[in-house]
Short mmCIF file of C-alpha atoms in Angstrom, two decimals:
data_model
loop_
_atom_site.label_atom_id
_atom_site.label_comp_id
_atom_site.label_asym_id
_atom_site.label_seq_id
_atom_site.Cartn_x
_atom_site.Cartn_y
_atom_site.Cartn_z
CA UNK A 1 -118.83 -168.30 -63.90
CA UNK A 2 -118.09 -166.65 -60.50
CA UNK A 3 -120.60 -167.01 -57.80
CA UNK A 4 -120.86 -163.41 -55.89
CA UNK A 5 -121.88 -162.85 -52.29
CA UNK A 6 -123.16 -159.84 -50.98
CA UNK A 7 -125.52 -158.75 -47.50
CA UNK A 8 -128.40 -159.53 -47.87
CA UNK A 9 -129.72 -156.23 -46.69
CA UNK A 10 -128.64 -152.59 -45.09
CA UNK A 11 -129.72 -150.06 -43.85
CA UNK A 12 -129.10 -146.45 -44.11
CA UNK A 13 -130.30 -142.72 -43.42
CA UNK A 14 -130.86 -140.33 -46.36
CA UNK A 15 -127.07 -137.98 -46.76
CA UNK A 16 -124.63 -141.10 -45.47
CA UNK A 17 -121.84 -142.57 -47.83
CA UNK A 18 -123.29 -146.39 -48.27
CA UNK A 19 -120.63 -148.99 -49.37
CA UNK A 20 -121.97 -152.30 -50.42
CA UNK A 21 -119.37 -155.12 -50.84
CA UNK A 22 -119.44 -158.18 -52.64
CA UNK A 23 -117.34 -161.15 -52.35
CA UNK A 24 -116.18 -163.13 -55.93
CA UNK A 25 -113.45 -165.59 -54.41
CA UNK A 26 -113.15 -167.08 -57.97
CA UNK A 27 -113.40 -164.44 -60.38
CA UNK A 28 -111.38 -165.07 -63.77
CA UNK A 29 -109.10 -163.02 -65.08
CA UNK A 30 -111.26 -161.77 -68.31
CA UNK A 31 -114.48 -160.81 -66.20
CA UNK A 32 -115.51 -157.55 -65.51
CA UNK A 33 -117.33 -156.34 -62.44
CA UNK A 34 -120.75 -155.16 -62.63
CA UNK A 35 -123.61 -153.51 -60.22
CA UNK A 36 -126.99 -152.78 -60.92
CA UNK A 37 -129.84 -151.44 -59.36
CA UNK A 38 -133.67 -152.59 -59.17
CA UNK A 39 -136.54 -150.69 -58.32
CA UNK A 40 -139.64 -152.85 -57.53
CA UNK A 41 -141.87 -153.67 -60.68
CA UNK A 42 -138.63 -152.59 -62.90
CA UNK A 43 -135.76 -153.95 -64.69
CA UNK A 44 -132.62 -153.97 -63.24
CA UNK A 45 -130.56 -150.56 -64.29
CA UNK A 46 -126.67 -150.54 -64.67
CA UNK A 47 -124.41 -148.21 -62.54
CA UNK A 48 -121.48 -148.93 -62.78
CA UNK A 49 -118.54 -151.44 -64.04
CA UNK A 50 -115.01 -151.93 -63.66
CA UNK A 51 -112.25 -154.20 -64.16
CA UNK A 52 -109.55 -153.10 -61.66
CA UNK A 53 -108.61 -150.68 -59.34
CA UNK A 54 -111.33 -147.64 -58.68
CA UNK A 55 -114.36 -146.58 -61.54
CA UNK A 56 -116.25 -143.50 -60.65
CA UNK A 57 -119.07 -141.93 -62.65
CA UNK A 58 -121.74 -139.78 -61.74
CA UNK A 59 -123.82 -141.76 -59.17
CA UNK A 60 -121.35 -144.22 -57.86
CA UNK A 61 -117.84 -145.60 -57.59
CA UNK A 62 -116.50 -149.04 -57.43
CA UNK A 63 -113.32 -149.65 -55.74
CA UNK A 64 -111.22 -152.80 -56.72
CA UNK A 65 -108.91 -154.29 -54.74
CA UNK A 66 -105.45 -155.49 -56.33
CA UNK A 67 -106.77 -159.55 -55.61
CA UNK A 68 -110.17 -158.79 -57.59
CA UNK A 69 -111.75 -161.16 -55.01
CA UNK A 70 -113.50 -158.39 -53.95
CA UNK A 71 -115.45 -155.03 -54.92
CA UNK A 72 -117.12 -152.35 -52.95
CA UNK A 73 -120.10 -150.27 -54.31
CA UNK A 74 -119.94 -146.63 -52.69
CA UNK A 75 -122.50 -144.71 -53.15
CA UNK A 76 -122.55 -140.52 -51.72
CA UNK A 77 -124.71 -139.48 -49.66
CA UNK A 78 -127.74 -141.63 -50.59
CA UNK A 79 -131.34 -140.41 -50.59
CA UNK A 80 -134.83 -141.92 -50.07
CA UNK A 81 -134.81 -143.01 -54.06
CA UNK A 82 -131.74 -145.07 -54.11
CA UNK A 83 -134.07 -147.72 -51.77
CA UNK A 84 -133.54 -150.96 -53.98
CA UNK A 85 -131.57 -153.76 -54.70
CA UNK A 86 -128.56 -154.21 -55.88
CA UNK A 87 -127.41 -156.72 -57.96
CA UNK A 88 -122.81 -157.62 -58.20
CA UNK A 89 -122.24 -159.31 -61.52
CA UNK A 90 -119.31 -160.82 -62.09
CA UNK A 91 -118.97 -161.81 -66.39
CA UNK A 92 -117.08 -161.29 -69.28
CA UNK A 93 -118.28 -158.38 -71.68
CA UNK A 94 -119.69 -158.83 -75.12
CA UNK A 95 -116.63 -157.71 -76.53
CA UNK A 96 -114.72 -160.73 -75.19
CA UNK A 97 -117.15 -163.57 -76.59
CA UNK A 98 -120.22 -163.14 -74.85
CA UNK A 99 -122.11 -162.24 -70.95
CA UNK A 100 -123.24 -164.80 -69.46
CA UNK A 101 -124.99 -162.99 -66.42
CA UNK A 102 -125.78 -164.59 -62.86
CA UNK A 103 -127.48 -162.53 -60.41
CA UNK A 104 -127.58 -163.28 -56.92
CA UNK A 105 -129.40 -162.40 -54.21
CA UNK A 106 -128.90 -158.99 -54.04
CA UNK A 107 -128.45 -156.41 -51.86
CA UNK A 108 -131.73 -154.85 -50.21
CA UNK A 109 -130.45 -150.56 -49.75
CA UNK A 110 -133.39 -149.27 -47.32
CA UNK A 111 -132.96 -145.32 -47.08
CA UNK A 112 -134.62 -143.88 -44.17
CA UNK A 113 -135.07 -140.32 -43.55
CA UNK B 1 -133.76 -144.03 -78.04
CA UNK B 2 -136.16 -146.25 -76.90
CA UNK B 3 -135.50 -148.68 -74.42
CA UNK B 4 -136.16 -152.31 -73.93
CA UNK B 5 -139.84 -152.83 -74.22
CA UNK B 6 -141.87 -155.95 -73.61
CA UNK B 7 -145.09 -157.15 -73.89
CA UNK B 8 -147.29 -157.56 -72.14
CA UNK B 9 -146.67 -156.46 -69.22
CA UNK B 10 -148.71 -158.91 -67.26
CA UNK B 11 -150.67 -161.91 -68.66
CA UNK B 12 -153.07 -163.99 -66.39
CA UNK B 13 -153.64 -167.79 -67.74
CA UNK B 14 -154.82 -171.03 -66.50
CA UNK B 15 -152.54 -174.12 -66.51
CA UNK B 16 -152.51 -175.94 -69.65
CA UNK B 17 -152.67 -172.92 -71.44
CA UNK B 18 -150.15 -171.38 -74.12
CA UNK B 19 -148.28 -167.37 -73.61
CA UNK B 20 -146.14 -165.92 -75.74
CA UNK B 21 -144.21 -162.93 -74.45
CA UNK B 22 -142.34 -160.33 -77.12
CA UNK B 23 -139.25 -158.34 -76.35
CA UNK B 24 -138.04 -155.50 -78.72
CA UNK B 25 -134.56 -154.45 -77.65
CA UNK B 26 -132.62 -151.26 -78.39
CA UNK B 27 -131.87 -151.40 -81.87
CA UNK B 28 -128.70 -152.03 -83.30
CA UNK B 29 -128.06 -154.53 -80.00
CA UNK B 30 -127.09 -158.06 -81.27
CA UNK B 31 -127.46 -159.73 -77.84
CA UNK B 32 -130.15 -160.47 -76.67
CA UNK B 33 -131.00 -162.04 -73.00
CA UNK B 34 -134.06 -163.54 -71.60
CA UNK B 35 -134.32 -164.09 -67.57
CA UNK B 36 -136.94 -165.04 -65.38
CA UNK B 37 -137.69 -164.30 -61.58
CA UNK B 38 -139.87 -167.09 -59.90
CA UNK B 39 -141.97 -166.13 -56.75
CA UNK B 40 -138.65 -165.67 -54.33
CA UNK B 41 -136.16 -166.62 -55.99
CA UNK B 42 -133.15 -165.23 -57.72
CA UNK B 43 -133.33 -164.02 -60.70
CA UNK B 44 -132.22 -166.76 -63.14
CA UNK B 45 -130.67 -166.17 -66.92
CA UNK B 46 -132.01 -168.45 -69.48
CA UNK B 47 -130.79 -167.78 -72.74
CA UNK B 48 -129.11 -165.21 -75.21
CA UNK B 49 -128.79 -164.70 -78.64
CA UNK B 50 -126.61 -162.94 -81.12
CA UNK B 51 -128.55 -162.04 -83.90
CA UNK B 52 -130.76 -164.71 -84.25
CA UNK B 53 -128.62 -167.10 -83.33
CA UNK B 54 -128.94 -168.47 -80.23
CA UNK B 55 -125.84 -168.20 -78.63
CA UNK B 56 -126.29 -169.79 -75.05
CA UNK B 57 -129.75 -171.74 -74.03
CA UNK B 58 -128.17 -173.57 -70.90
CA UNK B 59 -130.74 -171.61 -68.83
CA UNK B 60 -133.95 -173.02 -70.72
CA UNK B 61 -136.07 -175.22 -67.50
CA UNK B 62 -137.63 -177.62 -69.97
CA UNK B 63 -138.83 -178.16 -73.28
CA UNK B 64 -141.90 -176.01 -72.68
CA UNK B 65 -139.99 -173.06 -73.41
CA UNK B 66 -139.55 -172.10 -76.75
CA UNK B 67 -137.76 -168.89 -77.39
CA UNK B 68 -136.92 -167.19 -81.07
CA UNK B 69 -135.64 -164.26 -82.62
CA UNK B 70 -136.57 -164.49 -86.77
CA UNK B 71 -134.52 -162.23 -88.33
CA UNK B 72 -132.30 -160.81 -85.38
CA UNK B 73 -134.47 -157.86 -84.09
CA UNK B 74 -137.84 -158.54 -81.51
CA UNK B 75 -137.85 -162.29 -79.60
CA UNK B 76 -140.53 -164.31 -78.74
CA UNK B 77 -140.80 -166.73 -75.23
CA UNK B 78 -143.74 -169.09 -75.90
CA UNK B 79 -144.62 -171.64 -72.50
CA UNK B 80 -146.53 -174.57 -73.78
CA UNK B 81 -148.17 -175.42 -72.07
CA UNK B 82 -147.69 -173.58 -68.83
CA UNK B 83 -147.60 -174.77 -65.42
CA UNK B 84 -148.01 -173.05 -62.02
CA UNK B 85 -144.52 -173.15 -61.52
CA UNK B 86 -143.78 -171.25 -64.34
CA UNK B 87 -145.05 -168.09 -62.99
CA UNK B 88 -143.06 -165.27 -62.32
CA UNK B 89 -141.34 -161.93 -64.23
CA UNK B 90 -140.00 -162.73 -67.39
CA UNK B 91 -136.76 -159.89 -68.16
CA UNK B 92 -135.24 -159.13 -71.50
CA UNK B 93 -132.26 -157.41 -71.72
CA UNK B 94 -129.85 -156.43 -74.65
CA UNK B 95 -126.82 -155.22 -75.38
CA UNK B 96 -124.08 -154.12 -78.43
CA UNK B 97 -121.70 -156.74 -79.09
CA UNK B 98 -117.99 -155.98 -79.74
CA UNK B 99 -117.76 -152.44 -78.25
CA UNK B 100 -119.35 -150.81 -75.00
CA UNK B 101 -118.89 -152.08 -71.61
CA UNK B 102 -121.38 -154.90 -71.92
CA UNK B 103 -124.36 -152.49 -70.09
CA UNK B 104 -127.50 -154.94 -69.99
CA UNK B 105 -130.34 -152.75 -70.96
CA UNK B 106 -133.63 -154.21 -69.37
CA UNK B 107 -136.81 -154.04 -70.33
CA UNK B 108 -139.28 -153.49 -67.67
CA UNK B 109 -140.52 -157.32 -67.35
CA UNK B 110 -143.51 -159.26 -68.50
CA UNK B 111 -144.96 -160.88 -65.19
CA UNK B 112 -146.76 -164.08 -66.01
CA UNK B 113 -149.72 -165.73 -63.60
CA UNK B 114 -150.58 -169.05 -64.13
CA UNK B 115 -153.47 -170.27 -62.60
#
């Protein structure tokens, strides 16, 4: 299972473009890329995945670089509620045999106004 | 659709003493995780099932944990019998198997005191 590494936290004022990026030297080739997010005295809440290349939805996109040894979480013009952690996953989906999670440290987001 | 519940939410006990904490995923998900966060620490996975099967238990810390899932739907964690180290938040998470993009859906934690 690939180990991630990520800041431990950053900082950030409400309406900037945050990018988080996480490091997964040895990620294999049938894992998927994962982020999620934790609020304190919550469960940790998916945003986004991707395999390769660049994912957007509607709160985030993940941009992939060609060597997968790396992913960036960018997420527009944050506001005082995205304040949290967030959590890089690196894993294969269920579809492929089975997740087999590891979270890390996470990143701690502060917003500030 | 309700989401991942568990219960309870926190449970107080002295040392020696036996917990059992319940998860209900989403239905219809046939995985099902359990992971625990100790005071500081990362948070660790400790097993999953498919159906009731369990699938992957590498992350159990010791034969005080016993974890089941009769019949594939809610699981059970039972500590006994608990020690202090064994406090912390206790996640379940689930997810459909064989299509989706492998979304964990987490319940909101049972946190677990022992005293």
């Amino acid at each position: 299972l690939a180990k991630t590494t990520q800041p431990i936290s950053m900082d950030s004022y409400e309406g900037q473009e945050v990018n988080i990026t996480c490091s997964h030297n040895n990620i294999a080739t049938n894992d998927y890329i994962t982020w999620y997010q934790q609020f304190p005295s919550q469960g940790p809440r998916f945003i986004i995945q991707g395999y390769k290349t660049k994912v957007t939805n509607e709160v985030a996109s993940l941009f992939i670089p060609a060597d997968r040894k790396s992913s960036t979480l960018s997420l527009p013009r944050v506001s005082l509620s995205d304040t949290a952690v967030y959590y890089c996953l690196v894993g294969r989906t269920p579809n492929t045999g089975g997740f087999k999670t590891i979270f890390g440290a996470g990143t701690r987001l502060f917003v500030k106004a | 659709e309700a989401g991942v519940t568990q219960f309870p939410s926190h449970s107080v006990i002295e040392k020696g003493q036996t917990v059992t904490l319940r998860c209900d995923p989403i239905s219809g998900h046939d995985n099902l995780y359990w992971y625990r966060r100790v005071m500081g620490k990362e948070i660790k996975f400790l097993l999953h099932f498919v159906k009731e099967s369990k699938q992957d238990e590498s992350g159990m810390p010791n034969n005080r944990f016993l974890a089941e899932r009769t019949g594939g739907t809610y699981s059970t964690l039972k500590v006994q019998p608990a020690e202090l180290e064994d406090s912390g938040v206790y996640f379940c998470a689930s997810s459909q198997d064989g299509r989706g993009t492998g979304e964990l859906f987490f319940g909101e934690g049972s946190r677990l005191t022992v005293l």
